[in-house]
């Protein structure tokens, strides 16, 4: 489709690429779309033309081509470059947004320059800097675990908050080079690995700084929703299960509508206000420590693929449609007509680096009651990594149930039926 002059444009600044089945035979159930791609589809349904700005067009291949009227390469971390790139589009720009950490602030600044709806630029929530976020939340009197920010290249690196501690990049959405470390040796090993990383993709270079924070014992949760007119609307609460140390990535989540503790809603609202997030979707994570909720992360965007589908199912709303409605000044949907009690996502992970020798069982789990999705992201011959980077996830299943326990049992049953045989790489 070639948009005509006078069209209204919905502009996305970068997209999150979803992991998908390694080949059609390795996936059953619904096709998952990343939040940004789903928003493009909802915008298209309203008659808008769609443009995606990116630093690296080749990064996306042809996965979202069917929803994108115009791809434009530009410096997507520079608001002035974004504004210059959309100038020749013609017609009217109705919305500029992003669903990808690292580009949220630039998109918000560009939107504000044109008088469009969006979160206030330059807030800690948009800084893509975990240290800046924690400083703001701490200044507001909310609980965060003791932390320091250090250079990944520092000599004789040690933890000022003791051990065990959680170590993640201050940028990169805590998805890269994350671990629970027990001593100086493990900390320095992780720091050296991160210092060698030269990109997060899309030609984005890491800052090579690490957040070192004290490990807080307690159950972990996420809250997902949106902010409108200064009020936080929480659509779902998710109980999270992390991989065992030294790895530190999400292994499973179960989304429900009920908060885990009576004060959780107030804590989420206060954290959003402290971080300056005043418009649009959010994904916030916290630990219920001995003294109450302790913030672990906050993202001014929807939950990622899979997790967003869990939120949709338990909330009974289309969160991508909500996001687009807010950006266009429409009223968000009212109370849900239909919702499930619980939705679980479990990941298939490998705990060693290696090469895939065989994959089986995906089609066989399709008949499990409540199964929404089962996918293996890798295929025979592919190299895989242990958890700690996005490449450490090799598959997932999503199930719904009449209770959290039923949804989790169904997910565990499905995951148990899938086999990915990995040949461990030999050290040289």
Short mmCIF file of C-alpha atoms in Angstrom, two decimals:
data_model
loop_
_atom_site.label_atom_id
_atom_site.label_comp_id
_atom_site.label_asym_id
_atom_site.label_seq_id
_atom_site.Cartn_x
_atom_site.Cartn_y
_atom_site.Cartn_z
CA UNK A 1 0.00 0.00 0.00
CA UNK A 2 1.32 3.47 -0.93
CA UNK A 3 -0.25 6.03 1.44
CA UNK A 4 -1.79 9.09 -0.17
CA UNK A 5 -1.26 12.69 0.82
CA UNK A 6 -3.62 13.53 3.67
CA UNK A 7 -3.29 10.18 5.42
CA UNK A 8 -2.95 10.05 9.18
CA UNK A 9 0.20 8.31 10.34
CA UNK A 10 0.85 6.07 13.33
CA UNK A 11 4.63 6.11 13.89
CA UNK A 12 6.48 3.43 15.86
CA UNK A 13 10.07 4.08 16.90
CA UNK A 14 11.66 0.62 16.61
CA UNK A 15 9.82 -2.64 17.33
CA UNK A 16 10.43 -5.51 19.70
CA UNK A 17 11.13 -8.66 17.75
CA UNK A 18 9.29 -11.65 19.12
CA UNK A 19 10.80 -15.10 19.29
CA UNK A 20 8.88 -17.44 17.01
CA UNK A 21 8.85 -21.14 16.17
CA UNK A 22 12.02 -22.33 14.48
CA UNK A 23 9.78 -23.80 11.73
CA UNK A 24 6.02 -24.27 11.41
CA UNK A 25 6.11 -27.80 12.84
CA UNK A 26 7.61 -26.44 16.07
CA UNK A 27 4.65 -24.24 16.97
CA UNK A 28 1.00 -24.84 17.87
CA UNK A 29 -1.77 -22.51 19.02
CA UNK A 30 -2.09 -18.76 18.64
CA UNK A 31 0.46 -16.66 16.79
CA UNK A 32 1.98 -14.18 19.21
CA UNK A 33 2.68 -10.64 18.11
CA UNK A 34 5.09 -8.31 19.85
CA UNK A 35 3.34 -5.32 21.49
CA UNK A 36 4.57 -2.80 18.93
CA UNK A 37 3.45 -4.98 16.03
CA UNK A 38 0.05 -5.48 17.65
CA UNK A 39 -0.29 -1.70 18.00
CA UNK A 40 0.44 -1.26 14.30
CA UNK A 41 -2.36 -3.70 13.53
CA UNK A 42 -4.82 -1.83 15.79
CA UNK A 43 -3.82 1.47 14.16
CA UNK A 44 -4.32 -0.02 10.69
CA UNK A 45 -7.80 -1.19 11.76
CA UNK A 46 -8.64 2.48 12.44
CA UNK A 47 -7.62 3.47 8.92
CA UNK A 48 -4.23 4.95 9.85
CA UNK A 49 -1.10 4.48 7.78
CA UNK A 50 1.89 3.03 9.64
CA UNK A 51 5.56 3.96 9.65
CA UNK A 52 8.40 2.34 11.59
CA UNK A 53 11.59 4.28 12.24
CA UNK A 54 14.70 2.19 12.81
CA UNK A 55 18.44 2.42 12.98
CA UNK A 56 18.81 -0.91 11.17
CA UNK A 57 16.15 -2.03 8.70
CA UNK A 58 17.88 -5.37 8.15
CA UNK A 59 17.42 -6.22 11.86
CA UNK A 60 13.71 -6.94 11.24
CA UNK A 61 13.80 -8.95 8.04
CA UNK A 62 10.29 -9.33 6.60
CA UNK A 63 8.51 -10.30 9.85
CA UNK A 64 6.37 -7.14 10.14
CA UNK A 65 6.28 -6.05 6.49
CA UNK A 66 2.59 -6.80 6.10
CA UNK A 67 1.74 -4.12 8.70
CA UNK A 68 4.26 -1.42 7.79
CA UNK A 69 3.48 1.11 5.06
CA UNK A 70 6.83 2.88 5.35
CA UNK A 71 10.16 1.84 6.86
CA UNK A 72 12.49 4.78 7.53
CA UNK A 73 16.09 4.53 8.71
CA UNK A 74 17.27 7.25 11.06
CA UNK A 75 18.94 7.75 14.44
CA UNK A 76 16.10 6.58 16.66
CA UNK A 77 17.71 7.73 19.91
CA UNK A 78 17.74 11.36 18.69
CA UNK A 79 14.36 13.19 18.85
CA UNK A 80 15.46 15.74 16.23
CA UNK A 81 16.39 12.92 13.83
CA UNK A 82 12.97 11.35 14.42
CA UNK A 83 11.24 14.62 13.62
CA UNK A 84 13.33 15.10 10.48
CA UNK A 85 12.58 11.54 9.34
CA UNK A 86 8.81 11.89 9.60
CA UNK A 87 8.72 15.30 7.93
CA UNK A 88 8.51 13.92 4.35
CA UNK A 89 5.71 11.48 5.17
CA UNK A 90 2.98 13.89 4.15
CA UNK A 91 -0.41 13.97 5.76
CA UNK A 92 -0.76 14.21 9.55
CA UNK A 93 1.18 12.38 12.24
CA UNK A 94 -1.43 11.17 14.75
CA UNK A 95 0.90 9.38 17.17
CA UNK A 96 4.58 8.69 17.83
CA UNK A 97 5.38 5.91 20.26
CA UNK A 98 7.78 3.11 21.12
CA UNK A 99 7.51 -0.20 22.94
CA UNK A 100 11.26 -0.82 23.15
CA UNK A 101 13.48 0.14 26.08
CA UNK A 102 16.17 2.54 24.95
CA UNK A 103 13.91 4.37 22.49
CA UNK A 104 11.04 5.36 24.79
CA UNK A 105 12.52 8.72 25.75
CA UNK A 106 13.33 9.82 22.21
CA UNK A 107 9.84 8.86 21.01
CA UNK A 108 8.24 10.78 23.89
CA UNK A 109 10.33 13.88 23.19
CA UNK A 110 9.44 13.81 19.49
CA UNK A 111 5.75 13.37 20.30
CA UNK A 112 5.81 16.26 22.77
CA UNK A 113 7.46 18.52 20.16
CA UNK A 114 4.47 17.95 17.88
CA UNK A 115 1.91 18.35 20.65
CA UNK A 116 0.95 14.67 20.52
CA UNK A 117 -0.08 12.50 23.45
CA UNK A 118 2.58 10.59 25.31
CA UNK A 119 4.51 10.42 28.57
CA UNK A 120 6.48 13.43 29.79
CA UNK A 121 10.00 13.28 28.31
CA UNK A 122 13.14 13.18 30.46
CA UNK A 123 11.49 11.34 33.36
CA UNK A 124 13.48 8.62 35.20
CA UNK A 125 10.99 6.09 33.84
CA UNK A 126 12.16 6.88 30.29
CA UNK A 127 15.88 7.19 30.99
CA UNK A 128 16.80 3.55 30.20
CA UNK A 129 19.03 3.79 33.27
CA UNK A 130 18.30 1.56 36.27
CA UNK A 131 20.51 3.73 38.49
CA UNK A 132 18.55 6.90 37.63
CA UNK A 133 15.28 5.09 38.26
CA UNK A 134 16.40 3.86 41.68
CA UNK A 135 17.67 7.27 42.70
CA UNK A 136 14.27 8.82 41.93
CA UNK A 137 12.33 6.10 43.73
CA UNK A 138 14.61 6.24 46.76
CA UNK A 139 14.23 10.04 46.94
CA UNK A 140 10.47 9.54 47.11
CA UNK A 141 10.87 7.32 50.17
CA UNK A 142 10.01 4.01 48.46
CA UNK A 143 11.90 0.81 49.06
CA UNK A 144 14.61 -0.40 46.71
CA UNK A 145 17.36 -2.83 47.61
CA UNK A 146 20.80 -1.36 48.37
CA UNK A 147 22.66 -0.84 45.10
CA UNK A 148 25.69 0.66 43.37
CA UNK A 149 26.50 1.37 39.73
CA UNK A 150 29.96 0.30 38.56
CA UNK A 151 32.00 0.21 35.37
CA UNK A 152 32.14 -3.24 33.77
CA UNK A 153 35.80 -2.57 33.02
CA UNK A 154 36.81 -1.65 36.58
CA UNK A 155 39.84 -3.44 37.98
CA UNK A 156 39.54 -5.63 41.08
CA UNK A 157 35.75 -5.26 41.01
CA UNK A 158 33.93 -6.15 44.22
CA UNK A 159 30.39 -5.78 45.58
CA UNK A 160 29.78 -2.88 47.95
CA UNK A 161 26.40 -4.40 48.92
CA UNK A 162 27.68 -7.83 49.88
CA UNK A 163 26.86 -11.24 48.44
CA UNK A 164 24.71 -12.69 47.02
CA UNK A 165 23.83 -9.79 44.75
CA UNK A 166 21.97 -9.35 41.48
CA UNK A 167 24.08 -7.94 38.65
CA UNK A 168 22.56 -6.53 35.46
CA UNK A 169 23.46 -3.82 32.95
CA UNK A 170 22.08 -0.39 33.85
CA UNK A 171 20.65 -0.35 30.33
CA UNK A 172 19.42 -3.13 28.08
CA UNK A 173 16.20 -3.76 30.04
CA UNK A 174 17.93 -6.24 32.38
CA UNK A 175 17.76 -8.84 29.61
CA UNK A 176 21.50 -9.16 28.93
CA UNK A 177 24.33 -10.52 31.08
CA UNK A 178 22.19 -10.91 34.22
CA UNK A 179 23.12 -13.15 37.12
CA UNK A 180 22.98 -13.70 40.85
CA UNK A 181 26.63 -13.75 41.88
CA UNK A 182 28.07 -15.22 45.05
CA UNK A 183 31.60 -13.78 45.16
CA UNK A 184 34.16 -11.49 43.56
CA UNK A 185 35.19 -14.13 41.03
CA UNK A 186 31.65 -14.52 39.64
CA UNK A 187 31.14 -10.75 39.61
CA UNK A 188 34.35 -10.12 37.68
CA UNK A 189 33.57 -12.95 35.26
CA UNK A 190 30.17 -11.45 34.46
CA UNK A 191 31.63 -7.94 34.19
CA UNK A 192 34.28 -9.13 31.74
CA UNK A 193 31.63 -10.84 29.61
CA UNK A 194 29.53 -7.68 29.51
CA UNK A 195 32.54 -5.50 28.73
CA UNK A 196 33.12 -7.61 25.61
CA UNK A 197 29.56 -7.13 24.36
CA UNK A 198 29.57 -4.52 21.60
CA UNK A 199 25.87 -4.31 20.71
CA UNK A 200 22.31 -4.99 21.85
CA UNK A 201 21.18 -5.08 18.23
CA UNK A 202 19.82 -2.20 16.12
CA UNK A 203 23.38 -0.76 16.30
CA UNK A 204 22.85 0.18 19.94
CA UNK A 205 26.04 0.01 21.98
CA UNK A 206 25.95 -0.93 25.67
CA UNK A 207 27.09 1.66 28.20
CA UNK A 208 29.20 -1.03 29.89
CA UNK A 209 27.98 -0.08 33.35
CA UNK A 210 26.49 -2.60 35.75
CA UNK A 211 23.89 -2.30 38.48
CA UNK A 212 24.96 -4.31 41.52
CA UNK A 213 22.10 -4.67 43.99
CA UNK A 214 21.59 -6.68 47.14
CA UNK A 215 19.54 -9.83 46.58
CA UNK A 216 16.16 -9.56 48.31
CA UNK A 217 14.54 -12.82 49.39
CA UNK A 218 10.83 -13.09 48.83
CA UNK A 219 8.19 -13.79 46.18
CA UNK A 220 8.45 -11.74 43.01
CA UNK A 221 5.56 -10.06 41.19
CA UNK A 222 4.78 -7.86 38.22
CA UNK A 223 2.01 -5.32 37.73
CA UNK A 224 0.83 -4.39 34.24
CA UNK A 225 -1.52 -1.61 33.23
CA UNK A 226 -1.57 1.97 32.03
CA UNK A 227 -1.64 5.53 33.33
CA UNK A 228 -4.24 8.01 32.16
CA UNK A 229 -5.19 11.39 33.61
CA UNK A 230 -2.71 10.84 36.42
CA UNK A 231 -4.29 7.58 37.57
CA UNK A 232 -2.78 4.11 37.31
CA UNK A 233 -5.09 1.37 36.05
CA UNK A 234 -3.72 -2.06 36.94
CA UNK A 235 -4.96 -4.76 34.58
CA UNK A 236 -3.15 -7.81 35.96
CA UNK A 237 -0.75 -9.05 38.61
CA UNK A 238 1.76 -11.77 37.80
CA UNK A 239 3.61 -14.07 40.17
CA UNK A 240 7.10 -14.64 38.77
CA UNK A 241 9.48 -17.57 39.09
CA UNK A 242 13.13 -16.92 38.33
CA UNK A 243 15.81 -19.38 37.26
CA UNK A 244 18.04 -20.69 40.03
CA UNK A 245 21.34 -18.90 40.75
CA UNK A 246 23.72 -18.11 39.24
CA UNK A 247 21.30 -17.49 36.37
CA UNK A 248 18.74 -14.70 36.77
CA UNK A 249 16.02 -14.70 34.16
CA UNK A 250 12.29 -15.23 34.33
CA UNK A 251 11.35 -18.90 34.03
CA UNK A 252 7.58 -18.62 34.56
CA UNK A 253 4.80 -16.16 35.35
CA UNK A 254 1.15 -16.61 36.27
CA UNK A 255 -1.15 -13.64 35.72
CA UNK A 256 -4.32 -13.03 37.76
CA UNK A 257 -6.54 -10.05 38.56
CA UNK A 258 -6.09 -10.04 42.34
CA UNK A 259 -3.18 -8.14 43.94
CA UNK A 260 -0.75 -10.24 45.99
CA UNK A 261 -1.10 -8.03 49.06
CA UNK A 262 -3.54 -5.24 50.05
CA UNK A 263 -0.93 -2.47 49.77
CA UNK A 264 0.44 -3.50 46.38
CA UNK A 265 -1.75 -1.12 44.37
CA UNK A 266 -0.72 1.90 46.41
CA UNK A 267 2.95 0.92 46.07
CA UNK A 268 2.66 0.66 42.28
CA UNK A 269 0.95 4.06 42.06
CA UNK A 270 3.60 5.68 44.25
CA UNK A 271 6.44 4.11 42.24
CA UNK A 272 4.97 5.33 38.95
CA UNK A 273 4.60 8.85 40.37
CA UNK A 274 8.16 8.82 41.75
CA UNK A 275 9.51 7.75 38.35
CA UNK A 276 7.50 10.44 36.57
CA UNK A 277 5.55 8.03 34.40
CA UNK A 278 2.32 9.88 33.71
CA UNK A 279 0.86 8.41 30.52
CA UNK A 280 0.54 5.08 28.75
CA UNK A 281 1.40 1.45 29.44
CA UNK A 282 3.70 0.24 32.20
CA UNK A 283 5.28 -2.99 33.36
CA UNK A 284 6.53 -2.86 36.97
CA UNK A 285 8.28 -5.63 38.94
CA UNK A 286 8.83 -5.93 42.68
CA UNK A 287 9.74 -8.33 45.46
CA UNK A 288 7.62 -8.77 48.56
CA UNK A 289 10.40 -8.50 51.10
CA UNK A 290 10.13 -8.82 54.89
CA UNK A 291 9.15 -5.13 55.19
CA UNK A 292 6.86 -4.98 52.15
CA UNK A 293 7.23 -4.34 48.39
CA UNK A 294 10.71 -3.55 47.04
CA UNK A 295 10.98 -2.21 43.49
CA UNK A 296 13.14 -4.22 41.10
CA UNK A 297 12.29 -2.69 37.71
CA UNK A 298 9.89 -0.36 35.93
CA UNK A 299 9.34 -0.03 32.19
CA UNK A 300 7.16 2.62 30.55
CA UNK A 301 5.89 0.17 27.95
CA UNK A 302 3.71 -2.95 27.77
CA UNK A 303 4.88 -6.35 28.93
CA UNK A 304 6.77 -8.35 26.33
CA UNK A 305 5.27 -10.89 23.92
CA UNK A 306 3.65 -13.77 25.77
CA UNK A 307 3.42 -11.86 29.02
CA UNK A 308 1.20 -9.34 27.23
CA UNK A 309 -1.07 -12.17 26.07
CA UNK A 310 -1.36 -13.38 29.67
CA UNK A 311 -2.39 -9.87 30.75
CA UNK A 312 -4.94 -9.69 27.92
CA UNK A 313 -6.55 -12.97 28.91
CA UNK A 314 -6.94 -12.29 32.62
CA UNK A 315 -7.91 -8.63 32.16
CA UNK A 316 -10.35 -9.38 29.37
CA UNK A 317 -9.07 -6.44 27.32
CA UNK A 318 -6.82 -5.96 24.31
CA UNK A 319 -3.89 -4.05 25.80
CA UNK A 320 -2.50 -3.10 22.37
CA UNK A 321 -5.87 -1.56 21.52
CA UNK A 322 -5.88 0.29 24.86
CA UNK A 323 -2.44 1.76 24.10
CA UNK A 324 -3.49 2.96 20.65
CA UNK A 325 -6.75 4.39 22.00
CA UNK A 326 -4.88 6.43 24.61
CA UNK A 327 -2.42 7.78 22.03
CA UNK A 328 -5.28 8.86 19.76
CA UNK A 329 -7.29 10.46 22.56
CA UNK A 330 -10.01 7.82 22.58
CA UNK A 331 -11.56 6.47 25.76
CA UNK A 332 -9.99 3.18 26.87
CA UNK A 333 -12.29 0.14 26.93
CA UNK A 334 -14.72 -0.23 29.82
CA UNK A 335 -15.07 -3.23 32.16
CA UNK A 336 -14.23 -6.55 30.46
CA UNK A 337 -16.94 -8.81 29.15
CA UNK A 338 -14.89 -11.96 29.35
CA UNK A 339 -11.75 -12.95 31.21
CA UNK A 340 -10.06 -16.08 32.52
CA UNK A 341 -9.03 -16.61 36.13
CA UNK A 342 -5.34 -17.24 35.42
CA UNK A 343 -2.84 -17.48 32.57
CA UNK A 344 0.63 -19.01 32.86
CA UNK A 345 3.68 -18.71 30.67
CA UNK A 346 6.63 -21.08 31.17
CA UNK A 347 9.91 -20.91 29.30
CA UNK A 348 11.98 -23.76 28.01
CA UNK A 349 15.61 -22.94 28.80
CA UNK A 350 18.94 -24.67 28.44
CA UNK A 351 21.40 -24.39 31.28
CA UNK A 352 24.41 -24.99 29.08
CA UNK A 353 25.76 -23.63 25.81
CA UNK A 354 25.53 -26.15 23.01
CA UNK A 355 24.04 -27.21 19.72
CA UNK A 356 20.55 -28.67 19.18
CA UNK A 357 20.52 -32.31 18.10
CA UNK A 358 16.79 -33.07 18.14
CA UNK A 359 13.42 -31.42 18.85
CA UNK A 360 10.21 -33.34 19.48
CA UNK A 361 6.85 -33.28 21.24
CA UNK A 362 5.49 -29.87 20.20
CA UNK A 363 2.56 -31.15 18.14
CA UNK A 364 1.73 -33.78 20.74
CA UNK A 365 0.98 -31.21 23.45
CA UNK A 366 -1.59 -29.36 21.32
CA UNK A 367 -4.52 -31.27 22.88
CA UNK A 368 -3.73 -30.29 26.49
CA UNK A 369 -6.77 -28.43 27.89
CA UNK A 370 -6.23 -24.68 28.18
CA UNK A 371 -3.16 -24.60 25.92
CA UNK A 372 -2.87 -21.29 24.06
CA UNK A 373 0.63 -21.50 22.61
CA UNK A 374 3.54 -23.93 22.47
CA UNK A 375 6.66 -23.01 20.50
CA UNK A 376 10.28 -24.03 20.26
CA UNK A 377 12.34 -21.10 19.00
CA UNK A 378 15.34 -23.12 17.88
CA UNK A 379 15.88 -25.98 15.44
CA UNK A 380 18.27 -28.86 14.82
CA UNK A 381 21.80 -27.58 14.29
CA UNK A 382 21.23 -24.22 15.97
CA UNK A 383 23.62 -22.95 18.64
CA UNK A 384 22.01 -21.93 21.93
CA UNK A 385 23.14 -20.13 25.06
CA UNK A 386 22.37 -20.59 28.76
CA UNK A 387 19.97 -18.09 30.42
CA UNK A 388 21.22 -14.56 30.98
CA UNK A 389 20.65 -13.21 27.47
CA UNK A 390 17.59 -13.24 25.20
CA UNK A 391 19.20 -16.11 23.27
CA UNK A 392 18.96 -18.26 26.41
CA UNK A 393 15.22 -18.80 25.88
CA UNK A 394 14.60 -21.74 23.51
CA UNK A 395 10.83 -22.15 23.77
CA UNK A 396 7.70 -21.46 25.78
CA UNK A 397 4.16 -22.59 26.53
CA UNK A 398 1.10 -20.53 27.56
CA UNK A 399 -1.97 -21.99 29.25
CA UNK A 400 -5.13 -20.71 30.91
CA UNK A 401 -6.97 -22.22 33.87
CA UNK A 402 -9.83 -21.78 36.31
CA UNK A 403 -7.23 -21.11 39.02
CA UNK A 404 -3.52 -20.21 39.16
CA UNK A 405 -2.73 -23.76 40.22
CA UNK A 406 -4.58 -25.27 37.25
CA UNK A 407 -2.93 -22.91 34.76
CA UNK A 408 0.52 -23.76 36.18
CA UNK A 409 -0.17 -27.52 36.13
CA UNK A 410 -1.23 -27.36 32.51
CA UNK A 411 1.85 -25.34 31.54
CA UNK A 412 4.18 -27.73 33.38
CA UNK A 413 2.51 -30.71 31.71
CA UNK A 414 2.92 -29.14 28.27
CA UNK A 415 6.53 -28.15 28.90
CA UNK A 416 7.31 -31.67 30.14
CA UNK A 417 6.08 -33.09 26.83
CA UNK A 418 8.52 -31.07 24.72
CA UNK A 419 12.07 -32.33 24.21
CA UNK A 420 15.04 -30.32 22.99
CA UNK A 421 18.19 -32.43 23.00
CA UNK A 422 21.30 -30.26 23.35
CA UNK A 423 24.86 -31.37 22.71
CA UNK A 424 27.05 -29.49 25.15
CA UNK A 425 29.95 -27.57 23.62
CA UNK A 426 33.29 -28.90 24.78
CA UNK A 427 35.74 -26.47 26.34
CA UNK A 428 38.91 -25.91 24.36
#
